[in-house]
Amino acid sequence: MFPFSSELRSVTALCVVEDVSKCPLGYTPILRTHDLEADADLWKDGLFSRRVTRYVCISKTQGRPEHVVESIQIIHDRELPPEGYSIIAQTSDSSQKAFKKKHLCYKVSHFKSSVESVVDLIILSKLKNPPDGYDPIGDINGMHFCVRKISAITRLSTPGLSYGILPGHVLYPKLNDSMGNISLNESSGSPTAGVRGNGIAYPMSASSLNNSVNSSPVHGMNQLPGYPGMPLQRTMSNTGTGSNFFGLEGIPFMLREDLKNCKNAIRQGRRGSMINVKSQYDLDNQYNYDFRTERDALIAEM
């Protein structure tokens, strides 16, 4: 329904139309069911009556600026919507009733404050087994709705999900080449690692990491002497289906040479001459970074 690169972007608005040719600018109508490629019309009049149609449209560019769709629900027309939800009661093109006996409602929130957001909405003709990563939210006129959500952290940092929510080659094209240089050493009995095509990081030996860093076009420099590679740590999620690669693996933590002389003073509670103690407020003000430039660049490339 959307090109691959747009799947990491959250849905920002929804609407319902009667005539798909009058779908608002920036919206994409869902014309076919995901499972059977059948007509996704949600009205389905009688055989001999005038044809009336209803199609859901979603957008990843329209709506309130800097807001994303956090959740979508289907309720009965006599129910009140949950707090913070908006009902799609009418078609946007003809101002007619959107659905029979049901309401489609959704909640938007600022992207910085949203815990999770919807990145895709599909319609199924028959709800047997929803696709992996999708959750059913209800049905309208026998058509079953499923949504795919990701957390705010996943949206920005987690590679390797089944739909490629944040593939490395989209954000950082050169990173994809360097990942290919980190491969599993199957002939060795010692623990080695790499990043496979799905972006998942695996434990690797120090020698393998050194070779991959030296040959990586991302770094553009040889490894500094005296800094041996360190094993990658495998961080699995609580579901056991994904892991995170943070880019800091193999970098040892150590003090600068000019600060090593201060470590005894630090242990004794005395300030070193080069150490300026800062409060949490000062640290937040000086080092806070919201990645706005990266987000804008990513959206511009789509």
PDB file of C-alpha atoms in Angstrom:
ATOM      1  CA  MET A   1       0.000   0.000   0.000  1.00  0.00           C
ATOM      2  CA  PHE A   2       2.895   2.332   0.759  1.00  0.00           C
ATOM      3  CA  PRO A   3       6.447   2.223  -0.552  1.00  0.00           C
ATOM      4  CA  PHE A   4       8.944   0.534   1.725  1.00  0.00           C
ATOM      5  CA  SER A   5      10.598   3.736   2.913  1.00  0.00           C
ATOM      6  CA  SER A   6       7.329   5.162   4.250  1.00  0.00           C
ATOM      7  CA  GLU A   7       6.631   2.258   6.604  1.00  0.00           C
ATOM      8  CA  LEU A   8       8.706   3.737   9.392  1.00  0.00           C
ATOM      9  CA  ARG A   9       6.526   6.854   9.327  1.00  0.00           C
ATOM     10  CA  SER A  10       3.517   7.054  11.594  1.00  0.00           C
ATOM     11  CA  VAL A  11      -0.038   7.567  10.397  1.00  0.00           C
ATOM     12  CA  THR A  12      -1.006  11.187  11.051  1.00  0.00           C
ATOM     13  CA  ALA A  13      -4.670  11.343  10.005  1.00  0.00           C
ATOM     14  CA  LEU A  14      -7.656   9.256   8.861  1.00  0.00           C
ATOM     15  CA  CYS A  15     -10.865   9.955   7.012  1.00  0.00           C
ATOM     16  CA  VAL A  16     -13.724   8.147   5.241  1.00  0.00           C
ATOM     17  CA  VAL A  17     -14.889   8.900   1.705  1.00  0.00           C
ATOM     18  CA  GLU A  18     -17.859   7.832  -0.367  1.00  0.00           C
ATOM     19  CA  ASP A  19     -16.188   8.406  -3.723  1.00  0.00           C
ATOM     20  CA  VAL A  20     -12.532   7.364  -3.901  1.00  0.00           C
ATOM     21  CA  SER A  21     -11.925   9.818  -6.727  1.00  0.00           C
ATOM     22  CA  LYS A  22     -12.595  12.574  -4.182  1.00  0.00           C
ATOM     23  CA  CYS A  23     -10.069  11.304  -1.663  1.00  0.00           C
ATOM     24  CA  PRO A  24      -8.441  14.360  -0.028  1.00  0.00           C
ATOM     25  CA  LEU A  25      -4.970  15.417  -1.081  1.00  0.00           C
ATOM     26  CA  GLY A  26      -2.271  13.599   0.851  1.00  0.00           C
ATOM     27  CA  TYR A  27      -4.489  10.625   1.746  1.00  0.00           C
ATOM     28  CA  THR A  28      -4.398   7.078   0.377  1.00  0.00           C
ATOM     29  CA  PRO A  29      -7.638   5.057   0.205  1.00  0.00           C
ATOM     30  CA  ILE A  30      -7.641   1.412   1.283  1.00  0.00           C
ATOM     31  CA  LEU A  31      -9.310  -0.123  -1.758  1.00  0.00           C
ATOM     32  CA  ARG A  32      -8.508  -3.822  -1.305  1.00  0.00           C
ATOM     33  CA  THR A  33      -8.464  -6.240   1.602  1.00  0.00           C
ATOM     34  CA  HIS A  34      -5.049  -7.400   2.696  1.00  0.00           C
ATOM     35  CA  ASP A  35      -5.807 -11.126   2.629  1.00  0.00           C
ATOM     36  CA  LEU A  36      -7.998 -11.727  -0.425  1.00  0.00           C
ATOM     37  CA  GLU A  37      -7.480  -8.559  -2.489  1.00  0.00           C
ATOM     38  CA  ALA A  38     -11.259  -8.140  -2.404  1.00  0.00           C
ATOM     39  CA  ASP A  39     -13.110  -4.836  -2.562  1.00  0.00           C
ATOM     40  CA  ALA A  40     -12.631  -3.030   0.772  1.00  0.00           C
ATOM     41  CA  ASP A  41     -15.984  -1.239   0.559  1.00  0.00           C
ATOM     42  CA  LEU A  42     -17.353  -0.956   4.108  1.00  0.00           C
ATOM     43  CA  TRP A  43     -21.004  -0.189   3.293  1.00  0.00           C
ATOM     44  CA  LYS A  44     -22.124  -3.061   1.029  1.00  0.00           C
ATOM     45  CA  ASP A  45     -25.684  -2.184   0.093  1.00  0.00           C
ATOM     46  CA  GLY A  46     -28.299  -4.649  -1.068  1.00  0.00           C
ATOM     47  CA  LEU A  47     -28.099  -6.157  -4.526  1.00  0.00           C
ATOM     48  CA  PHE A  48     -30.880  -4.048  -6.083  1.00  0.00           C
ATOM     49  CA  SER A  49     -30.354  -0.742  -4.274  1.00  0.00           C
ATOM     50  CA  ARG A  50     -28.294   2.196  -5.426  1.00  0.00           C
ATOM     51  CA  ARG A  51     -24.607   1.502  -4.862  1.00  0.00           C
ATOM     52  CA  VAL A  52     -23.274   3.315  -1.816  1.00  0.00           C
ATOM     53  CA  THR A  53     -19.649   2.878  -0.869  1.00  0.00           C
ATOM     54  CA  ARG A  54     -17.392   3.763   2.032  1.00  0.00           C
ATOM     55  CA  TYR A  55     -13.610   3.613   2.024  1.00  0.00           C
ATOM     56  CA  VAL A  56     -11.147   4.427   4.780  1.00  0.00           C
ATOM     57  CA  CYS A  57      -8.252   6.689   3.827  1.00  0.00           C
ATOM     58  CA  ILE A  58      -5.055   7.189   5.795  1.00  0.00           C
ATOM     59  CA  SER A  59      -2.347   9.824   5.588  1.00  0.00           C
ATOM     60  CA  LYS A  60       1.224  10.107   6.805  1.00  0.00           C
ATOM     61  CA  THR A  61       1.583  13.787   5.938  1.00  0.00           C
ATOM     62  CA  GLN A  62      -1.710  15.508   6.777  1.00  0.00           C
ATOM     63  CA  GLY A  63      -3.333  16.334  10.113  1.00  0.00           C
ATOM     64  CA  ARG A  64      -2.069  18.400  13.025  1.00  0.00           C
ATOM     65  CA  PRO A  65       1.593  19.371  12.671  1.00  0.00           C
ATOM     66  CA  GLU A  66       3.995  17.168  14.663  1.00  0.00           C
ATOM     67  CA  HIS A  67       1.142  14.896  15.796  1.00  0.00           C
ATOM     68  CA  VAL A  68       0.753  11.177  15.108  1.00  0.00           C
ATOM     69  CA  VAL A  69      -2.092   8.695  15.458  1.00  0.00           C
ATOM     70  CA  GLU A  70      -1.476   6.918  18.738  1.00  0.00           C
ATOM     71  CA  SER A  71      -4.418   4.495  18.666  1.00  0.00           C
ATOM     72  CA  ILE A  72      -7.446   3.478  16.578  1.00  0.00           C
ATOM     73  CA  GLN A  73     -10.619   1.872  17.922  1.00  0.00           C
ATOM     74  CA  ILE A  74     -13.983   0.709  16.590  1.00  0.00           C
ATOM     75  CA  ILE A  75     -17.028   1.282  18.797  1.00  0.00           C
ATOM     76  CA  HIS A  76     -20.798   0.914  18.458  1.00  0.00           C
ATOM     77  CA  ASP A  77     -22.637   4.008  17.328  1.00  0.00           C
ATOM     78  CA  ARG A  78     -24.416   4.263  20.699  1.00  0.00           C
ATOM     79  CA  GLU A  79     -21.184   4.238  22.678  1.00  0.00           C
ATOM     80  CA  LEU A  80     -19.283   7.298  23.755  1.00  0.00           C
ATOM     81  CA  PRO A  81     -15.732   7.460  22.432  1.00  0.00           C
ATOM     82  CA  PRO A  82     -12.901   6.913  24.924  1.00  0.00           C
ATOM     83  CA  GLU A  83     -11.360  10.027  26.415  1.00  0.00           C
ATOM     84  CA  GLY A  84      -9.127  11.838  23.940  1.00  0.00           C
ATOM     85  CA  TYR A  85     -10.511  10.035  20.877  1.00  0.00           C
ATOM     86  CA  SER A  86     -12.127  11.663  17.843  1.00  0.00           C
ATOM     87  CA  ILE A  87     -14.970  10.008  15.930  1.00  0.00           C
ATOM     88  CA  ILE A  88     -15.131   9.867  12.152  1.00  0.00           C
ATOM     89  CA  ALA A  89     -18.883  10.355  11.921  1.00  0.00           C
ATOM     90  CA  GLN A  90     -19.194  11.614   8.339  1.00  0.00           C
ATOM     91  CA  THR A  91     -17.581  11.161   4.965  1.00  0.00           C
ATOM     92  CA  SER A  92     -15.178  13.948   4.103  1.00  0.00           C
ATOM     93  CA  ASP A  93     -16.368  14.270   0.504  1.00  0.00           C
ATOM     94  CA  SER A  94     -20.179  14.107   0.848  1.00  0.00           C
ATOM     95  CA  SER A  95     -20.867  14.692   4.583  1.00  0.00           C
ATOM     96  CA  GLN A  96     -22.894  11.478   4.759  1.00  0.00           C
ATOM     97  CA  LYS A  97     -22.973   9.040   7.655  1.00  0.00           C
ATOM     98  CA  ALA A  98     -19.683   7.182   7.704  1.00  0.00           C
ATOM     99  CA  PHE A  99     -20.796   3.683   8.751  1.00  0.00           C
ATOM    100  CA  LYS A 100     -23.793   1.654   9.835  1.00  0.00           C
ATOM    101  CA  LYS A 101     -23.991   0.871  13.558  1.00  0.00           C
ATOM    102  CA  LYS A 102     -20.264   1.436  14.103  1.00  0.00           C
ATOM    103  CA  HIS A 103     -17.882   4.335  14.576  1.00  0.00           C
ATOM    104  CA  LEU A 104     -14.215   4.513  13.709  1.00  0.00           C
ATOM    105  CA  CYS A 105     -12.365   6.668  16.228  1.00  0.00           C
ATOM    106  CA  TYR A 106      -8.742   7.536  16.743  1.00  0.00           C
ATOM    107  CA  LYS A 107      -6.469   9.386  19.133  1.00  0.00           C
ATOM    108  CA  VAL A 108      -3.643  11.724  18.156  1.00  0.00           C
ATOM    109  CA  SER A 109      -0.785  12.984  20.294  1.00  0.00           C
ATOM    110  CA  HIS A 110       2.426  14.922  19.822  1.00  0.00           C
ATOM    111  CA  PHE A 111       5.168  12.698  18.474  1.00  0.00           C
ATOM    112  CA  LYS A 112       7.469  13.622  21.361  1.00  0.00           C
ATOM    113  CA  SER A 113       4.958  12.545  23.984  1.00  0.00           C
ATOM    114  CA  SER A 114       3.476   9.483  22.277  1.00  0.00           C
ATOM    115  CA  VAL A 115       4.507   6.167  23.792  1.00  0.00           C
ATOM    116  CA  GLU A 116       3.558   4.351  20.600  1.00  0.00           C
ATOM    117  CA  SER A 117       2.012   5.173  17.254  1.00  0.00           C
ATOM    118  CA  VAL A 118       0.186   3.478  14.392  1.00  0.00           C
ATOM    119  CA  VAL A 119       2.275   2.922  11.268  1.00  0.00           C
ATOM    120  CA  ASP A 120      -0.179   0.870   9.210  1.00  0.00           C
ATOM    121  CA  LEU A 121      -3.865  -0.017   8.967  1.00  0.00           C
ATOM    122  CA  ILE A 122      -5.144  -2.973   6.960  1.00  0.00           C
ATOM    123  CA  ILE A 123      -8.562  -4.534   6.340  1.00  0.00           C
ATOM    124  CA  LEU A 124      -9.127  -8.293   6.202  1.00  0.00           C
ATOM    125  CA  SER A 125     -12.026 -10.101   4.556  1.00  0.00           C
ATOM    126  CA  LYS A 126     -11.703 -12.975   7.018  1.00  0.00           C
ATOM    127  CA  LEU A 127     -10.010 -12.751  10.391  1.00  0.00           C
ATOM    128  CA  LYS A 128      -8.198 -16.069  10.693  1.00  0.00           C
ATOM    129  CA  ASN A 129      -4.601 -15.227  11.466  1.00  0.00           C
ATOM    130  CA  PRO A 130      -3.664 -11.536  11.383  1.00  0.00           C
ATOM    131  CA  PRO A 131      -0.264 -10.862   9.810  1.00  0.00           C
ATOM    132  CA  ASP A 132       2.684 -10.870  12.171  1.00  0.00           C
ATOM    133  CA  GLY A 133       2.979  -7.580  14.005  1.00  0.00           C
ATOM    134  CA  TYR A 134      -0.667  -6.599  13.489  1.00  0.00           C
ATOM    135  CA  ASP A 135      -3.376  -6.488  16.139  1.00  0.00           C
ATOM    136  CA  PRO A 136      -7.130  -6.780  15.433  1.00  0.00           C
ATOM    137  CA  ILE A 137      -9.216  -3.835  16.654  1.00  0.00           C
ATOM    138  CA  GLY A 138     -12.718  -4.862  15.548  1.00  0.00           C
ATOM    139  CA  ASP A 139     -14.884  -5.087  12.474  1.00  0.00           C
ATOM    140  CA  ILE A 140     -17.236  -2.927  10.430  1.00  0.00           C
ATOM    141  CA  ASN A 141     -19.853  -4.669   8.304  1.00  0.00           C
ATOM    142  CA  GLY A 142     -17.956  -7.957   8.469  1.00  0.00           C
ATOM    143  CA  MET A 143     -14.629  -6.428   7.458  1.00  0.00           C
ATOM    144  CA  HIS A 144     -11.906  -6.821  10.077  1.00  0.00           C
ATOM    145  CA  PHE A 145      -9.485  -4.018  10.912  1.00  0.00           C
ATOM    146  CA  CYS A 146      -5.905  -4.602  12.065  1.00  0.00           C
ATOM    147  CA  VAL A 147      -3.275  -2.053  13.032  1.00  0.00           C
ATOM    148  CA  ARG A 148       0.462  -2.183  13.347  1.00  0.00           C
ATOM    149  CA  LYS A 149       2.054  -0.128  16.118  1.00  0.00           C
ATOM    150  CA  ILE A 150       5.601   0.674  17.092  1.00  0.00           C
ATOM    151  CA  SER A 151       6.991   2.354  20.172  1.00  0.00           C
ATOM    152  CA  ALA A 152       8.570   5.780  19.968  1.00  0.00           C
ATOM    153  CA  ILE A 153      11.988   4.254  20.660  1.00  0.00           C
ATOM    154  CA  THR A 154      11.525   1.603  17.994  1.00  0.00           C
ATOM    155  CA  ARG A 155      10.458   4.229  15.488  1.00  0.00           C
ATOM    156  CA  LEU A 156      13.852   5.915  15.788  1.00  0.00           C
ATOM    157  CA  SER A 157      16.359   3.273  16.773  1.00  0.00           C
ATOM    158  CA  THR A 158      15.412  -0.391  16.358  1.00  0.00           C
ATOM    159  CA  PRO A 159      16.438  -2.163  13.126  1.00  0.00           C
ATOM    160  CA  GLY A 160      15.487  -5.589  11.919  1.00  0.00           C
ATOM    161  CA  LEU A 161      11.742  -5.790  12.478  1.00  0.00           C
ATOM    162  CA  SER A 162       9.797  -7.945  10.042  1.00  0.00           C
ATOM    163  CA  TYR A 163       8.591  -4.967   8.027  1.00  0.00           C
ATOM    164  CA  GLY A 164      11.862  -3.047   8.227  1.00  0.00           C
ATOM    165  CA  ILE A 165      10.528  -0.261  10.440  1.00  0.00           C
ATOM    166  CA  LEU A 166      13.890   1.470  10.584  1.00  0.00           C
ATOM    167  CA  PRO A 167      16.326  -0.122   8.141  1.00  0.00           C
ATOM    168  CA  GLY A 168      19.884   1.122   8.513  1.00  0.00           C
ATOM    169  CA  HIS A 169      20.311   1.802   4.796  1.00  0.00           C
ATOM    170  CA  VAL A 170      17.423   4.289   4.863  1.00  0.00           C
ATOM    171  CA  LEU A 171      18.836   6.547   7.571  1.00  0.00           C
ATOM    172  CA  TYR A 172      22.526   6.004   6.893  1.00  0.00           C
ATOM    173  CA  PRO A 173      23.219   4.557   3.402  1.00  0.00           C
ATOM    174  CA  LYS A 174      26.890   3.789   4.090  1.00  0.00           C
ATOM    175  CA  LEU A 175      25.998   1.831   7.194  1.00  0.00           C
ATOM    176  CA  ASN A 176      24.454  -0.914   5.086  1.00  0.00           C
ATOM    177  CA  ASP A 177      27.813  -1.573   3.396  1.00  0.00           C
ATOM    178  CA  SER A 178      29.659  -1.729   6.685  1.00  0.00           C
ATOM    179  CA  MET A 179      27.119  -4.135   8.118  1.00  0.00           C
ATOM    180  CA  GLY A 180      27.833  -6.477   5.227  1.00  0.00           C
ATOM    181  CA  ASN A 181      31.463  -6.607   6.288  1.00  0.00           C
ATOM    182  CA  ILE A 182      30.499  -7.964   9.704  1.00  0.00           C
ATOM    183  CA  SER A 183      29.621 -11.593   9.031  1.00  0.00           C
ATOM    184  CA  LEU A 184      29.394 -14.789  11.002  1.00  0.00           C
ATOM    185  CA  ASN A 185      32.569 -16.845  11.144  1.00  0.00           C
ATOM    186  CA  GLU A 186      30.945 -20.231  10.860  1.00  0.00           C
ATOM    187  CA  SER A 187      34.216 -22.110  10.560  1.00  0.00           C
ATOM    188  CA  SER A 188      35.408 -21.039  14.008  1.00  0.00           C
ATOM    189  CA  GLY A 189      34.268 -22.684  17.192  1.00  0.00           C
ATOM    190  CA  SER A 190      34.641 -19.491  19.213  1.00  0.00           C
ATOM    191  CA  PRO A 191      31.763 -17.042  19.612  1.00  0.00           C
ATOM    192  CA  THR A 192      31.661 -14.687  16.635  1.00  0.00           C
ATOM    193  CA  ALA A 193      29.070 -12.319  15.420  1.00  0.00           C
ATOM    194  CA  GLY A 194      27.720 -10.085  12.752  1.00  0.00           C
ATOM    195  CA  VAL A 195      24.703  -8.154  11.633  1.00  0.00           C
ATOM    196  CA  ARG A 196      22.624 -10.225   9.275  1.00  0.00           C
ATOM    197  CA  GLY A 197      20.299  -8.958   6.593  1.00  0.00           C
ATOM    198  CA  ASN A 198      17.555  -8.399   9.143  1.00  0.00           C
ATOM    199  CA  GLY A 199      19.740  -5.973  11.097  1.00  0.00           C
ATOM    200  CA  ILE A 200      20.026  -8.112  14.251  1.00  0.00           C
ATOM    201  CA  ALA A 201      23.357  -7.941  16.079  1.00  0.00           C
ATOM    202  CA  TYR A 202      25.017 -11.111  17.350  1.00  0.00           C
ATOM    203  CA  PRO A 203      27.977 -11.620  19.739  1.00  0.00           C
ATOM    204  CA  MET A 204      31.338 -11.572  17.983  1.00  0.00           C
ATOM    205  CA  SER A 205      34.991 -12.020  18.827  1.00  0.00           C
ATOM    206  CA  ALA A 206      37.379  -9.119  19.293  1.00  0.00           C
ATOM    207  CA  SER A 207      39.411 -10.101  16.210  1.00  0.00           C
ATOM    208  CA  SER A 208      36.326 -10.202  14.007  1.00  0.00           C
ATOM    209  CA  LEU A 209      35.247  -6.794  15.234  1.00  0.00           C
ATOM    210  CA  ASN A 210      38.706  -5.318  14.617  1.00  0.00           C
ATOM    211  CA  ASN A 211      38.707  -6.558  11.024  1.00  0.00           C
ATOM    212  CA  SER A 212      35.225  -5.242  10.351  1.00  0.00           C
ATOM    213  CA  VAL A 213      35.988  -1.807  11.808  1.00  0.00           C
ATOM    214  CA  ASN A 214      39.203  -1.439   9.819  1.00  0.00           C
ATOM    215  CA  SER A 215      37.457  -2.301   6.540  1.00  0.00           C
ATOM    216  CA  SER A 216      34.321  -0.289   7.190  1.00  0.00           C
ATOM    217  CA  PRO A 217      33.726   2.730   4.889  1.00  0.00           C
ATOM    218  CA  VAL A 218      31.705   4.357   7.654  1.00  0.00           C
ATOM    219  CA  HIS A 219      34.652   4.931   9.942  1.00  0.00           C
ATOM    220  CA  GLY A 220      37.071   6.103   7.242  1.00  0.00           C
ATOM    221  CA  MET A 221      40.052   5.557   9.572  1.00  0.00           C
ATOM    222  CA  ASN A 222      42.088   2.735  11.026  1.00  0.00           C
ATOM    223  CA  GLN A 223      41.496   1.515  14.536  1.00  0.00           C
ATOM    224  CA  LEU A 224      43.518   3.438  17.119  1.00  0.00           C
ATOM    225  CA  PRO A 225      46.353   1.431  18.689  1.00  0.00           C
ATOM    226  CA  GLY A 226      45.781   0.205  22.192  1.00  0.00           C
ATOM    227  CA  TYR A 227      41.987   0.027  21.804  1.00  0.00           C
ATOM    228  CA  PRO A 228      41.205  -3.646  21.254  1.00  0.00           C
ATOM    229  CA  GLY A 229      37.728  -4.506  20.057  1.00  0.00           C
ATOM    230  CA  MET A 230      35.321  -5.737  22.672  1.00  0.00           C
ATOM    231  CA  PRO A 231      32.612  -8.398  22.205  1.00  0.00           C
ATOM    232  CA  LEU A 232      29.226  -7.247  21.052  1.00  0.00           C
ATOM    233  CA  GLN A 233      26.515  -7.717  23.629  1.00  0.00           C
ATOM    234  CA  ARG A 234      23.312  -9.326  22.486  1.00  0.00           C
ATOM    235  CA  THR A 235      20.307  -7.491  23.894  1.00  0.00           C
ATOM    236  CA  MET A 236      17.124  -9.407  23.327  1.00  0.00           C
ATOM    237  CA  SER A 237      13.668  -8.012  23.861  1.00  0.00           C
ATOM    238  CA  ASN A 238      11.305  -9.676  26.302  1.00  0.00           C
ATOM    239  CA  THR A 239       9.546 -11.332  23.356  1.00  0.00           C
ATOM    240  CA  GLY A 240      12.721 -12.959  22.156  1.00  0.00           C
ATOM    241  CA  THR A 241      12.216 -11.850  18.569  1.00  0.00           C
ATOM    242  CA  GLY A 242      14.407  -8.789  18.215  1.00  0.00           C
ATOM    243  CA  SER A 243      17.532  -7.089  19.455  1.00  0.00           C
ATOM    244  CA  ASN A 244      19.154  -3.668  19.468  1.00  0.00           C
ATOM    245  CA  PHE A 245      22.413  -2.519  17.883  1.00  0.00           C
ATOM    246  CA  PHE A 246      23.459   0.779  19.408  1.00  0.00           C
ATOM    247  CA  GLY A 247      26.721   1.450  17.594  1.00  0.00           C
ATOM    248  CA  LEU A 248      28.815   1.688  20.801  1.00  0.00           C
ATOM    249  CA  GLU A 249      29.774  -1.978  20.919  1.00  0.00           C
ATOM    250  CA  GLY A 250      33.540  -2.496  20.911  1.00  0.00           C
ATOM    251  CA  ILE A 251      34.351   0.950  22.337  1.00  0.00           C
ATOM    252  CA  PRO A 252      35.993   0.682  25.772  1.00  0.00           C
ATOM    253  CA  PHE A 253      35.114   3.121  28.528  1.00  0.00           C
ATOM    254  CA  MET A 254      38.178   4.901  29.858  1.00  0.00           C
ATOM    255  CA  LEU A 255      39.313   8.295  31.116  1.00  0.00           C
ATOM    256  CA  ARG A 256      41.333  10.751  29.079  1.00  0.00           C
ATOM    257  CA  GLU A 257      45.035  10.865  29.913  1.00  0.00           C
ATOM    258  CA  ASP A 258      44.758  14.342  31.469  1.00  0.00           C
ATOM    259  CA  LEU A 259      41.986  13.136  33.769  1.00  0.00           C
ATOM    260  CA  LYS A 260      43.690  10.028  35.060  1.00  0.00           C
ATOM    261  CA  ASN A 261      45.675  12.111  37.541  1.00  0.00           C
ATOM    262  CA  CYS A 262      42.421  13.358  39.017  1.00  0.00           C
ATOM    263  CA  LYS A 263      40.927   9.963  39.793  1.00  0.00           C
ATOM    264  CA  ASN A 264      42.405   9.805  43.293  1.00  0.00           C
ATOM    265  CA  ALA A 265      41.038  13.251  44.071  1.00  0.00           C
ATOM    266  CA  ILE A 266      37.643  12.178  42.790  1.00  0.00           C
ATOM    267  CA  ARG A 267      37.636   9.083  44.983  1.00  0.00           C
ATOM    268  CA  GLN A 268      38.504  11.220  48.000  1.00  0.00           C
ATOM    269  CA  GLY A 269      35.678  13.641  47.265  1.00  0.00           C
ATOM    270  CA  ARG A 270      37.919  16.514  46.149  1.00  0.00           C
ATOM    271  CA  ARG A 271      37.353  18.308  42.861  1.00  0.00           C
ATOM    272  CA  GLY A 272      39.994  18.036  40.209  1.00  0.00           C
ATOM    273  CA  SER A 273      41.250  21.253  38.707  1.00  0.00           C
ATOM    274  CA  MET A 274      39.672  20.427  35.324  1.00  0.00           C
ATOM    275  CA  ILE A 275      36.355  19.080  36.570  1.00  0.00           C
ATOM    276  CA  ASN A 276      33.387  21.406  36.565  1.00  0.00           C
ATOM    277  CA  VAL A 277      30.521  19.827  38.482  1.00  0.00           C
ATOM    278  CA  LYS A 278      27.172  20.443  36.779  1.00  0.00           C
ATOM    279  CA  SER A 279      23.653  19.915  37.954  1.00  0.00           C
ATOM    280  CA  GLN A 280      21.146  17.738  36.105  1.00  0.00           C
ATOM    281  CA  TYR A 281      19.460  20.919  34.869  1.00  0.00           C
ATOM    282  CA  ASP A 282      22.750  22.189  33.395  1.00  0.00           C
ATOM    283  CA  LEU A 283      23.426  18.859  31.731  1.00  0.00           C
ATOM    284  CA  ASP A 284      19.966  18.723  30.171  1.00  0.00           C
ATOM    285  CA  ASN A 285      20.268  22.264  28.841  1.00  0.00           C
ATOM    286  CA  GLN A 286      23.736  21.754  27.410  1.00  0.00           C
ATOM    287  CA  TYR A 287      23.492  18.271  25.964  1.00  0.00           C
ATOM    288  CA  ASN A 288      19.806  17.703  25.181  1.00  0.00           C
ATOM    289  CA  TYR A 289      19.334  16.772  21.529  1.00  0.00           C
ATOM    290  CA  ASP A 290      15.993  15.942  19.912  1.00  0.00           C
ATOM    291  CA  PHE A 291      17.229  14.597  16.529  1.00  0.00           C
ATOM    292  CA  ARG A 292      14.957  17.040  14.708  1.00  0.00           C
ATOM    293  CA  THR A 293      17.492  17.528  11.905  1.00  0.00           C
ATOM    294  CA  GLU A 294      17.724  13.790  11.302  1.00  0.00           C
ATOM    295  CA  ARG A 295      13.938  13.431  11.242  1.00  0.00           C
ATOM    296  CA  ASP A 296      13.563  16.295   8.761  1.00  0.00           C
ATOM    297  CA  ALA A 297      16.273  14.838   6.536  1.00  0.00           C
ATOM    298  CA  LEU A 298      14.627  11.421   6.642  1.00  0.00           C
ATOM    299  CA  ILE A 299      11.222  12.809   5.698  1.00  0.00           C
ATOM    300  CA  ALA A 300      12.747  14.918   2.912  1.00  0.00           C
ATOM    301  CA  GLU A 301      14.312  11.818   1.340  1.00  0.00           C
ATOM    302  CA  MET A 302      10.976  10.037   1.181  1.00  0.00           C
TER     303      MET A 302
END
